[in-house]
């Protein structure tokens, strides 16, 4: 028998872009999801590294270009897909160019996946329209200042604060007017981006305390950026929002907050555990297969997950729901059901709560309904509102504990201090239990922290705990909750109750 041929490995030089993980190319994401080894630079964002395949070996690039290249080719010759992950774009970084050249001299197969250039992306995030002609240069190395001063269009400089005085002096010395507008951006394209407006004459004085790599845009386009400053002018820009959920649960909310310019800080308040006895759930799953139920009602994504895990345990799939109607308390729960290829029959069109679901749930009809029983898998601490209301409508209810919720451990001391002292701009509560448990493990949020509650029951619990409820959306789901918080912040700002979105301001001259 002929032995299997060994898989040919390859090296992929991948640019992670300017900082925002959302700017990573589709091809880069595909390779990250497949790579067995990822060799990375320290300035690659953690959000990008988080896209690496589960089980992939992630390690730093160590040594000179030749040493890094040798490591990459060794992995490739062993049959692995190895990614060389760099910030920005691979072929615009001299050290990485040297690595590519060294790999090219071997027999290893390699790819180069460009990253979005910081010189184009950061001015765009700052609202600077570079137009069709601009000149990019890294002033941390040798520069032909006379040629740069004579270049047409805006200038885009890669710099640190230590290089600003020399750049300003050299450019004005070569004829660029001292009053030329300048925009200096730190932390470009992420939620901590700050853009400072100044002139070439005042550049070193105004921006001398900025830390880290900077993108400096020089020219009339920099002075005209105010109307196009779409990123830093968002309603929640620079806000720190406390989300009392796990990172897994908070994914949708975190993304929505980021879209409004905020950063989410997740604090788990509950831990989800299986029921103490699995017998109830096992009987219920058997009942689903045997046609015991007309409806199954899901009140949370955790309930959906618990039932599906039981299905997998018994070797079942979506076909086990055949003939059973599915109701969901809200859109987020329905989305979880749909992720398993199942379409719910009923989602409240009005208030997304137990009361909203009851208002639209059909009463039992002994002529039209062949079965009179409803399965209600839920948390051990859920209220009786839904089961009681369904019984009033003539249904028999199997009220089953699908999972238990236990209070999570307290967050780190630093987080508890931020909660108590107003270090968070807002907190978003998505259930009564998140209110109770957050207060229990970390204390009450400071009065300066805006409180947003997803629905009336959650708001009622917040008030019971002495909190002022500032925001409650018309529709009880995560997108509407976050959008309502952003609208509230914008309204307060328009009334003068809040400062403008957080931007770097010109430093006062001493």
Short mmCIF file of C-alpha atoms in Angstrom, two decimals:
data_model
loop_
_atom_site.label_atom_id
_atom_site.label_comp_id
_atom_site.label_asym_id
_atom_site.label_seq_id
_atom_site.Cartn_x
_atom_site.Cartn_y
_atom_site.Cartn_z
CA UNK A 1 0.00 0.00 0.00
CA UNK A 2 1.38 3.39 -1.00
CA UNK A 3 1.78 5.68 2.05
CA UNK A 4 -0.36 8.82 2.10
CA UNK A 5 1.40 11.82 0.68
CA UNK A 6 2.22 14.44 3.29
CA UNK A 7 0.23 17.67 3.01
CA UNK A 8 2.25 20.58 1.64
CA UNK A 9 2.32 23.44 4.11
CA UNK A 10 2.54 27.11 3.31
CA UNK A 11 3.38 30.48 4.84
CA UNK A 12 0.87 33.33 4.72
CA UNK A 13 2.00 36.86 5.52
CA UNK A 14 -1.20 38.52 6.71
CA UNK A 15 -1.80 42.20 7.46
CA UNK A 16 -4.20 42.84 10.34
CA UNK A 17 -4.87 46.44 9.26
CA UNK A 18 -4.84 49.62 11.34
CA UNK A 19 -6.52 48.36 14.52
CA UNK A 20 -10.24 47.87 13.95
CA UNK A 21 -10.77 44.11 13.66
CA UNK A 22 -13.75 44.84 11.42
CA UNK A 23 -11.32 46.01 8.72
CA UNK A 24 -9.64 42.61 8.48
CA UNK A 25 -10.04 41.25 4.94
CA UNK A 26 -12.26 38.25 4.26
CA UNK A 27 -9.24 36.28 3.00
CA UNK A 28 -7.33 37.07 6.20
CA UNK A 29 -10.26 35.83 8.31
CA UNK A 30 -10.45 32.61 6.29
CA UNK A 31 -6.76 31.87 6.82
CA UNK A 32 -6.88 32.75 10.51
CA UNK A 33 -9.69 30.23 10.94
CA UNK A 34 -7.56 27.49 9.30
CA UNK A 35 -4.01 28.21 10.46
CA UNK A 36 -2.33 25.73 12.79
CA UNK A 37 0.42 28.18 13.81
CA UNK A 38 0.15 31.97 14.14
CA UNK A 39 3.38 33.95 14.55
CA UNK A 40 2.41 37.45 15.61
CA UNK A 41 3.78 40.88 16.45
CA UNK A 42 2.90 42.50 19.81
CA UNK A 43 0.96 45.37 18.20
CA UNK A 44 -1.59 43.10 16.48
CA UNK A 45 -4.97 43.77 18.17
CA UNK A 46 -6.30 41.10 20.53
CA UNK A 47 -9.63 41.21 18.69
CA UNK A 48 -7.82 39.95 15.58
CA UNK A 49 -5.95 37.22 17.46
CA UNK A 50 -9.29 36.09 18.89
CA UNK A 51 -10.26 34.99 15.37
CA UNK A 52 -7.54 32.32 15.32
CA UNK A 53 -8.73 28.73 15.10
CA UNK A 54 -9.40 26.94 18.35
CA UNK A 55 -6.31 24.93 19.22
CA UNK A 56 -4.00 26.98 16.99
CA UNK A 57 -0.57 27.68 18.43
CA UNK A 58 -0.16 31.46 18.80
CA UNK A 59 3.36 32.68 19.53
CA UNK A 60 5.39 35.88 19.13
CA UNK A 61 7.86 36.49 16.32
CA UNK A 62 11.31 36.28 17.92
CA UNK A 63 14.66 37.34 16.48
CA UNK A 64 15.90 38.98 13.30
CA UNK A 65 14.16 38.58 9.95
CA UNK A 66 16.27 35.56 8.96
CA UNK A 67 15.44 33.75 12.22
CA UNK A 68 11.71 34.43 11.89
CA UNK A 69 11.76 33.29 8.25
CA UNK A 70 13.56 30.06 9.22
CA UNK A 71 10.89 29.34 11.83
CA UNK A 72 8.11 29.96 9.29
CA UNK A 73 9.64 27.72 6.60
CA UNK A 74 10.30 24.92 9.11
CA UNK A 75 6.61 24.88 10.04
CA UNK A 76 5.54 24.96 6.39
CA UNK A 77 7.87 22.10 5.45
CA UNK A 78 6.30 20.07 8.26
CA UNK A 79 3.00 20.37 6.39
CA UNK A 80 1.40 23.14 8.44
CA UNK A 81 -0.35 26.35 7.44
CA UNK A 82 1.56 29.04 9.33
CA UNK A 83 0.44 32.67 9.48
CA UNK A 84 2.87 35.53 9.95
CA UNK A 85 0.46 38.12 11.38
CA UNK A 86 1.54 41.77 11.35
CA UNK A 87 -0.15 45.09 12.11
CA UNK A 88 -0.95 47.20 9.08
CA UNK A 89 0.24 45.79 5.75
CA UNK A 90 3.07 43.22 5.40
CA UNK A 91 4.92 44.79 2.47
CA UNK A 92 5.03 48.28 3.97
CA UNK A 93 7.01 47.19 7.04
CA UNK A 94 10.76 46.88 6.24
CA UNK A 95 11.44 44.10 8.78
CA UNK A 96 8.54 42.02 7.42
CA UNK A 97 9.64 42.68 3.82
CA UNK A 98 13.00 41.16 4.79
CA UNK A 99 11.18 38.10 6.17
CA UNK A 100 9.20 37.69 2.94
CA UNK A 101 12.40 37.95 0.89
CA UNK A 102 14.08 35.33 3.08
CA UNK A 103 11.14 32.91 2.70
CA UNK A 104 11.09 33.56 -1.07
CA UNK A 105 14.68 32.29 -1.30
CA UNK A 106 13.53 28.88 -0.02
CA UNK A 107 11.25 26.29 -1.60
CA UNK A 108 8.37 27.14 0.76
CA UNK A 109 5.08 28.20 -0.79
CA UNK A 110 3.94 31.58 0.51
CA UNK A 111 1.11 34.10 0.15
CA UNK A 112 0.89 37.79 1.00
CA UNK A 113 -2.50 39.01 2.21
CA UNK A 114 -2.50 42.83 2.30
CA UNK A 115 -3.96 44.68 5.26
CA UNK A 116 -5.85 47.96 5.08
CA UNK A 117 -3.23 50.69 5.22
CA UNK A 118 -3.29 52.89 8.36
CA UNK A 119 -2.32 55.84 6.18
CA UNK A 120 -5.64 55.53 4.32
CA UNK A 121 -7.89 54.17 7.08
CA UNK A 122 -6.95 56.44 9.99
CA UNK A 123 -7.53 59.76 8.15
CA UNK A 124 -10.83 58.32 6.89
CA UNK A 125 -11.88 57.50 10.49
CA UNK A 126 -10.85 61.03 11.48
CA UNK A 127 -12.97 62.56 8.70
CA UNK A 128 -10.05 63.70 6.53
CA UNK A 129 -10.81 63.39 2.81
CA UNK A 130 -7.39 62.74 1.26
CA UNK A 131 -8.66 62.98 -2.31
CA UNK A 132 -6.93 61.45 -5.31
CA UNK A 133 -3.38 62.53 -4.47
CA UNK A 134 -1.54 62.32 -1.18
CA UNK A 135 1.94 61.44 0.00
CA UNK A 136 2.70 58.94 2.75
CA UNK A 137 6.02 58.77 4.58
CA UNK A 138 7.36 57.28 7.81
CA UNK A 139 9.28 60.10 9.48
CA UNK A 140 10.75 57.71 12.06
CA UNK A 141 13.44 56.96 9.47
CA UNK A 142 15.38 59.02 6.96
CA UNK A 143 13.29 61.63 5.11
CA UNK A 144 13.93 63.86 2.11
CA UNK A 145 12.19 66.88 3.64
CA UNK A 146 12.59 69.13 0.60
CA UNK A 147 10.89 66.57 -1.67
CA UNK A 148 8.19 65.96 0.91
CA UNK A 149 7.45 69.69 1.27
CA UNK A 150 7.07 69.98 -2.49
CA UNK A 151 4.76 66.94 -2.83
CA UNK A 152 1.20 67.65 -4.06
CA UNK A 153 -1.88 67.00 -1.93
CA UNK A 154 -2.09 66.21 1.78
CA UNK A 155 0.85 64.66 3.61
CA UNK A 156 0.29 61.59 5.79
CA UNK A 157 3.09 60.94 8.27
CA UNK A 158 3.72 57.90 10.44
CA UNK A 159 5.29 59.32 13.60
CA UNK A 160 5.49 59.41 17.37
CA UNK A 161 5.34 62.57 19.48
CA UNK A 162 9.16 62.59 19.58
CA UNK A 163 9.30 63.25 15.82
CA UNK A 164 6.79 66.10 15.64
CA UNK A 165 9.14 69.00 16.38
CA UNK A 166 11.60 67.92 13.70
CA UNK A 167 8.82 67.35 11.16
CA UNK A 168 7.25 70.76 11.76
CA UNK A 169 10.59 72.56 11.65
CA UNK A 170 11.79 70.78 8.51
CA UNK A 171 8.54 71.32 6.60
CA UNK A 172 8.21 75.01 7.47
CA UNK A 173 11.92 75.41 6.72
CA UNK A 174 11.24 74.04 3.25
CA UNK A 175 8.39 76.42 2.51
CA UNK A 176 5.23 74.84 3.92
CA UNK A 177 3.21 77.65 5.62
CA UNK A 178 3.26 77.54 9.42
CA UNK A 179 -0.53 78.01 9.50
CA UNK A 180 -1.17 74.80 7.51
CA UNK A 181 -3.87 72.70 9.27
CA UNK A 182 -2.78 69.46 10.91
CA UNK A 183 -4.81 66.55 12.33
CA UNK A 184 -2.94 64.21 14.69
CA UNK A 185 -4.64 60.86 15.40
CA UNK A 186 -3.72 58.37 18.11
CA UNK A 187 -5.24 54.86 18.45
CA UNK A 188 -6.68 55.15 14.97
CA UNK A 189 -9.85 53.23 13.98
CA UNK A 190 -10.60 51.82 17.45
CA UNK A 191 -12.91 53.10 20.18
CA UNK A 192 -10.15 55.01 21.92
CA UNK A 193 -9.19 56.98 18.80
CA UNK A 194 -8.42 60.63 19.49
CA UNK A 195 -7.81 63.29 16.86
CA UNK A 196 -6.23 66.60 17.79
CA UNK A 197 -6.62 69.64 15.51
CA UNK A 198 -3.72 72.07 15.33
CA UNK A 199 -1.41 73.80 12.84
CA UNK A 200 2.10 73.03 11.67
CA UNK A 201 3.45 75.90 13.77
CA UNK A 202 1.86 74.57 16.98
CA UNK A 203 2.17 70.86 16.22
CA UNK A 204 4.96 69.90 18.65
CA UNK A 205 3.52 71.99 21.48
CA UNK A 206 -0.07 70.78 21.10
CA UNK A 207 0.56 67.09 20.41
CA UNK A 208 3.80 66.51 22.30
CA UNK A 209 2.14 64.45 25.06
CA UNK A 210 0.34 61.96 22.79
CA UNK A 211 1.53 58.39 23.33
CA UNK A 212 2.22 55.63 20.83
CA UNK A 213 2.21 55.54 17.02
CA UNK A 214 0.52 58.56 15.43
CA UNK A 215 -0.92 59.32 12.02
CA UNK A 216 -0.33 63.00 11.23
CA UNK A 217 -2.28 64.46 8.31
CA UNK A 218 -1.06 67.83 7.02
CA UNK A 219 -2.91 70.05 4.54
CA UNK A 220 -6.16 71.89 3.94
CA UNK A 221 -8.08 68.58 4.01
CA UNK A 222 -7.13 68.21 7.67
CA UNK A 223 -8.67 71.61 8.44
CA UNK A 224 -11.94 70.67 6.75
CA UNK A 225 -12.55 67.41 8.63
CA UNK A 226 -15.15 68.59 11.17
CA UNK A 227 -18.19 67.86 8.97
CA UNK A 228 -16.87 64.41 8.01
CA UNK A 229 -15.78 63.31 11.49
CA UNK A 230 -18.21 60.39 11.60
CA UNK A 231 -16.38 58.09 14.03
CA UNK A 232 -15.48 60.30 16.97
CA UNK A 233 -18.82 62.14 16.84
CA UNK A 234 -20.98 59.08 17.63
CA UNK A 235 -23.42 59.39 20.50
CA UNK A 236 -21.61 57.02 22.88
CA UNK A 237 -18.09 57.63 21.59
CA UNK A 238 -15.48 56.84 24.21
CA UNK A 239 -18.08 55.62 26.73
CA UNK A 240 -17.42 52.65 28.98
CA UNK A 241 -20.62 50.63 29.29
CA UNK A 242 -21.04 47.94 31.92
CA UNK A 243 -22.74 44.81 30.60
CA UNK A 244 -23.71 42.33 33.35
CA UNK A 245 -23.37 39.27 31.12
CA UNK A 246 -20.67 36.84 30.00
CA UNK A 247 -18.66 37.66 26.88
CA UNK A 248 -20.48 34.88 25.03
CA UNK A 249 -23.90 36.26 25.97
CA UNK A 250 -22.88 39.87 25.36
CA UNK A 251 -21.68 39.42 21.79
CA UNK A 252 -24.65 41.12 20.12
CA UNK A 253 -24.74 43.92 22.68
CA UNK A 254 -20.99 44.51 22.52
CA UNK A 255 -21.14 44.84 18.73
CA UNK A 256 -24.12 47.21 18.91
CA UNK A 257 -22.39 49.38 21.53
CA UNK A 258 -19.26 49.46 19.43
CA UNK A 259 -21.33 50.70 16.49
CA UNK A 260 -22.32 53.70 18.62
CA UNK A 261 -18.70 54.28 19.64
CA UNK A 262 -18.74 52.70 23.11
CA UNK A 263 -16.62 49.99 24.67
CA UNK A 264 -18.42 47.21 26.53
CA UNK A 265 -17.06 45.78 29.78
CA UNK A 266 -18.63 42.39 30.51
CA UNK A 267 -19.15 41.31 34.12
CA UNK A 268 -20.78 37.86 34.47
CA UNK A 269 -23.39 37.97 37.24
CA UNK A 270 -24.73 34.47 36.91
CA UNK A 271 -23.35 31.06 36.06
CA UNK A 272 -25.56 28.65 34.14
CA UNK A 273 -25.44 25.04 35.37
CA UNK A 274 -27.43 21.87 34.53
CA UNK A 275 -30.39 20.97 36.75
CA UNK A 276 -29.54 18.89 39.81
CA UNK A 277 -31.60 16.00 38.43
CA UNK A 278 -31.69 15.35 34.67
CA UNK A 279 -34.79 13.16 34.84
CA UNK A 280 -37.33 15.95 34.11
CA UNK A 281 -35.51 17.11 31.00
CA UNK A 282 -35.00 13.55 29.77
CA UNK A 283 -38.75 12.82 30.07
CA UNK A 284 -39.55 16.09 28.29
CA UNK A 285 -37.28 15.34 25.35
CA UNK A 286 -38.83 11.88 25.06
CA UNK A 287 -42.25 13.56 25.13
CA UNK A 288 -41.25 15.83 22.23
CA UNK A 289 -40.32 12.81 20.14
CA UNK A 290 -43.51 10.94 21.11
CA UNK A 291 -45.85 13.83 20.21
CA UNK A 292 -46.82 14.71 23.78
CA UNK A 293 -46.66 18.49 23.19
CA UNK A 294 -48.50 20.92 20.94
CA UNK A 295 -46.17 23.80 21.84
CA UNK A 296 -42.72 24.38 23.32
CA UNK A 297 -42.17 27.86 24.74
CA UNK A 298 -38.63 29.26 25.02
CA UNK A 299 -38.10 32.20 27.36
CA UNK A 300 -34.30 32.53 26.97
CA UNK A 301 -31.36 31.52 24.82
CA UNK A 302 -30.11 29.43 27.73
CA UNK A 303 -33.31 27.36 27.58
CA UNK A 304 -32.83 26.80 23.84
CA UNK A 305 -29.23 25.75 24.44
CA UNK A 306 -30.22 23.37 27.27
CA UNK A 307 -32.81 21.58 25.14
CA UNK A 308 -30.47 21.34 22.16
CA UNK A 309 -27.70 19.88 24.33
CA UNK A 310 -30.14 17.19 25.47
CA UNK A 311 -30.99 16.49 21.82
CA UNK A 312 -27.30 16.00 21.01
CA UNK A 313 -26.89 13.77 24.05
CA UNK A 314 -29.64 11.49 22.71
CA UNK A 315 -28.46 11.67 19.08
CA UNK A 316 -31.45 13.78 17.98
CA UNK A 317 -31.61 16.73 15.61
CA UNK A 318 -34.13 19.36 14.45
CA UNK A 319 -36.46 16.67 13.12
CA UNK A 320 -37.46 15.94 16.73
CA UNK A 321 -39.40 19.24 16.64
CA UNK A 322 -41.58 17.96 13.77
CA UNK A 323 -45.24 18.65 14.56
CA UNK A 324 -44.41 20.85 17.57
CA UNK A 325 -45.07 24.58 17.43
CA UNK A 326 -42.42 26.86 18.89
CA UNK A 327 -42.98 30.17 20.68
CA UNK A 328 -40.20 32.53 21.75
CA UNK A 329 -40.42 35.37 24.23
CA UNK A 330 -38.29 37.70 22.09
CA UNK A 331 -36.13 38.16 19.01
CA UNK A 332 -32.83 37.16 20.62
CA UNK A 333 -34.31 33.85 21.75
CA UNK A 334 -35.86 33.36 18.31
CA UNK A 335 -32.47 34.01 16.69
CA UNK A 336 -30.98 31.20 18.78
CA UNK A 337 -33.76 28.86 17.65
CA UNK A 338 -33.18 29.83 14.01
CA UNK A 339 -29.47 29.11 14.37
CA UNK A 340 -30.45 25.42 14.63
CA UNK A 341 -32.44 25.61 11.41
CA UNK A 342 -35.87 25.92 13.02
CA UNK A 343 -38.40 28.70 12.41
CA UNK A 344 -40.54 29.74 15.44
CA UNK A 345 -44.29 30.06 14.91
CA UNK A 346 -44.85 32.80 17.50
CA UNK A 347 -42.81 35.80 18.64
CA UNK A 348 -44.61 38.72 20.33
CA UNK A 349 -45.12 41.61 17.94
CA UNK A 350 -45.49 44.01 20.86
CA UNK A 351 -43.76 43.87 24.24
CA UNK A 352 -41.15 41.12 24.23
CA UNK A 353 -41.77 39.68 27.67
CA UNK A 354 -43.83 36.94 29.29
CA UNK A 355 -46.81 39.32 29.37
CA UNK A 356 -46.30 40.19 25.70
CA UNK A 357 -46.16 36.52 24.75
CA UNK A 358 -49.29 35.72 26.76
CA UNK A 359 -51.18 38.55 25.06
CA UNK A 360 -50.70 36.81 21.71
CA UNK A 361 -50.65 33.14 22.71
CA UNK A 362 -53.73 31.30 21.36
CA UNK A 363 -56.12 29.68 23.86
CA UNK A 364 -56.50 25.92 23.74
CA UNK A 365 -59.16 24.82 21.25
CA UNK A 366 -60.31 21.22 21.72
CA UNK A 367 -61.41 21.07 18.06
CA UNK A 368 -58.34 22.59 16.36
CA UNK A 369 -55.61 21.48 18.77
CA UNK A 370 -54.93 17.72 18.74
CA UNK A 371 -52.82 17.98 21.92
CA UNK A 372 -53.43 20.21 24.94
CA UNK A 373 -49.96 20.23 26.51
CA UNK A 374 -47.18 22.88 26.43
CA UNK A 375 -43.54 22.28 27.35
CA UNK A 376 -41.98 25.21 29.21
CA UNK A 377 -38.23 24.62 29.76
CA UNK A 378 -36.82 27.45 31.87
CA UNK A 379 -34.53 28.58 34.65
CA UNK A 380 -34.97 27.38 38.20
CA UNK A 381 -35.58 31.00 39.35
CA UNK A 382 -38.12 31.97 36.67
CA UNK A 383 -41.43 33.48 37.80
CA UNK A 384 -44.78 31.71 37.49
CA UNK A 385 -46.33 34.43 35.32
CA UNK A 386 -46.09 32.55 32.04
CA UNK A 387 -47.14 29.10 33.23
CA UNK A 388 -50.11 30.55 35.16
CA UNK A 389 -51.21 32.59 32.15
CA UNK A 390 -51.02 29.59 29.82
CA UNK A 391 -53.13 27.51 32.22
CA UNK A 392 -55.75 30.26 32.21
CA UNK A 393 -55.88 29.83 28.43
CA UNK A 394 -56.74 26.16 28.86
CA UNK A 395 -53.34 24.56 28.33
CA UNK A 396 -51.75 21.81 30.43
CA UNK A 397 -48.19 22.86 31.31
CA UNK A 398 -45.06 20.80 31.85
CA UNK A 399 -42.97 23.41 33.68
CA UNK A 400 -39.47 21.94 33.56
CA UNK A 401 -36.19 23.19 35.05
CA UNK A 402 -33.86 23.20 32.03
CA UNK A 403 -30.98 24.93 33.80
CA UNK A 404 -30.01 26.48 37.12
CA UNK A 405 -28.65 29.96 37.58
CA UNK A 406 -26.20 30.58 40.39
CA UNK A 407 -24.58 33.86 41.35
CA UNK A 408 -21.17 34.41 39.78
CA UNK A 409 -18.02 35.26 41.71
CA UNK A 410 -17.40 38.98 42.34
CA UNK A 411 -15.51 40.85 39.60
CA UNK A 412 -11.95 42.11 40.19
CA UNK A 413 -11.48 44.87 42.79
CA UNK A 414 -10.71 47.40 40.06
CA UNK A 415 -14.05 46.73 38.36
CA UNK A 416 -15.95 46.93 41.66
CA UNK A 417 -14.31 50.28 42.36
CA UNK A 418 -15.30 51.58 38.90
CA UNK A 419 -18.90 50.49 39.51
CA UNK A 420 -19.12 52.23 42.87
CA UNK A 421 -17.29 55.44 41.88
CA UNK A 422 -18.91 56.14 38.50
CA UNK A 423 -16.11 54.82 36.32
CA UNK A 424 -18.73 53.46 33.92
CA UNK A 425 -20.81 55.88 31.85
CA UNK A 426 -23.77 53.51 31.65
CA UNK A 427 -24.97 50.03 32.61
CA UNK A 428 -27.31 47.88 30.50
CA UNK A 429 -29.52 45.44 32.43
CA UNK A 430 -31.17 42.69 30.40
CA UNK A 431 -33.13 40.92 33.17
CA UNK A 432 -34.18 41.27 36.78
CA UNK A 433 -31.59 38.68 37.80
CA UNK A 434 -28.76 40.76 36.31
CA UNK A 435 -29.85 43.66 38.53
CA UNK A 436 -30.06 41.55 41.68
CA UNK A 437 -26.83 39.70 41.07
CA UNK A 438 -24.75 42.70 40.02
CA UNK A 439 -25.74 44.58 43.16
CA UNK A 440 -25.09 41.42 45.16
CA UNK A 441 -21.57 40.76 43.87
CA UNK A 442 -20.34 44.28 43.17
CA UNK A 443 -22.61 46.87 44.78
CA UNK A 444 -24.92 49.54 43.32
CA UNK A 445 -23.72 51.56 40.33
CA UNK A 446 -22.88 55.20 41.12
CA UNK A 447 -25.64 57.76 40.59
CA UNK A 448 -23.73 59.36 37.71
CA UNK A 449 -23.92 56.07 35.77
CA UNK A 450 -26.89 55.99 33.38
CA UNK A 451 -29.10 52.93 33.94
CA UNK A 452 -30.71 51.27 30.91
CA UNK A 453 -33.22 48.42 31.43
CA UNK A 454 -34.48 46.14 28.67
CA UNK A 455 -38.11 45.96 29.84
CA UNK A 456 -40.64 46.86 32.53
CA UNK A 457 -39.89 43.92 34.87
CA UNK A 458 -36.18 44.67 34.78
CA UNK A 459 -36.84 48.36 35.39
CA UNK A 460 -39.13 47.54 38.30
CA UNK A 461 -36.40 45.44 39.92
CA UNK A 462 -33.85 48.22 39.39
CA UNK A 463 -36.13 50.70 41.15
CA UNK A 464 -36.62 48.23 44.02
CA UNK A 465 -32.84 48.26 44.48
CA UNK A 466 -32.78 52.04 44.63
CA UNK A 467 -31.54 52.69 41.09
CA UNK A 468 -32.75 55.52 38.86
CA UNK A 469 -33.85 54.09 35.52
CA UNK A 470 -32.86 56.47 32.73
CA UNK A 471 -33.55 54.38 29.63
CA UNK A 472 -36.18 51.77 28.73
CA UNK A 473 -36.75 50.95 25.04
CA UNK A 474 -40.20 50.61 23.48
CA UNK A 475 -39.27 47.12 22.30
CA UNK A 476 -37.62 44.78 24.80
CA UNK A 477 -34.59 43.47 22.95
CA UNK A 478 -30.86 44.16 22.88
CA UNK A 479 -30.68 46.28 19.69
CA UNK A 480 -33.47 48.57 20.85
CA UNK A 481 -31.93 48.80 24.34
CA UNK A 482 -28.56 49.97 23.01
CA UNK A 483 -30.13 52.30 20.44
CA UNK A 484 -32.33 53.85 23.14
CA UNK A 485 -29.24 54.49 25.29
CA UNK A 486 -27.52 56.21 22.35
CA UNK A 487 -30.61 58.33 21.65
CA UNK A 488 -30.83 59.30 25.33
CA UNK A 489 -27.17 60.35 25.36
CA UNK A 490 -27.63 62.40 22.18
CA UNK A 491 -30.70 64.08 23.67
CA UNK A 492 -28.89 64.96 26.89
CA UNK A 493 -26.00 66.33 24.87
CA UNK A 494 -28.33 68.48 22.77
CA UNK A 495 -29.81 69.86 26.00
CA UNK A 496 -26.34 70.67 27.31
CA UNK A 497 -26.49 68.06 30.08
CA UNK A 498 -23.51 66.14 28.65
CA UNK A 499 -20.24 67.30 27.07
CA UNK A 500 -19.65 66.66 23.36
CA UNK A 501 -18.44 63.19 22.35
CA UNK A 502 -15.00 62.70 23.79
CA UNK A 503 -12.34 64.09 21.47
CA UNK A 504 -8.78 65.12 22.01
CA UNK A 505 -8.71 68.86 22.45
CA UNK A 506 -5.91 71.23 21.63
CA UNK A 507 -3.57 71.50 24.57
CA UNK A 508 -3.35 74.89 26.26
CA UNK A 509 -0.01 76.53 25.63
CA UNK A 510 2.00 77.04 28.74
#
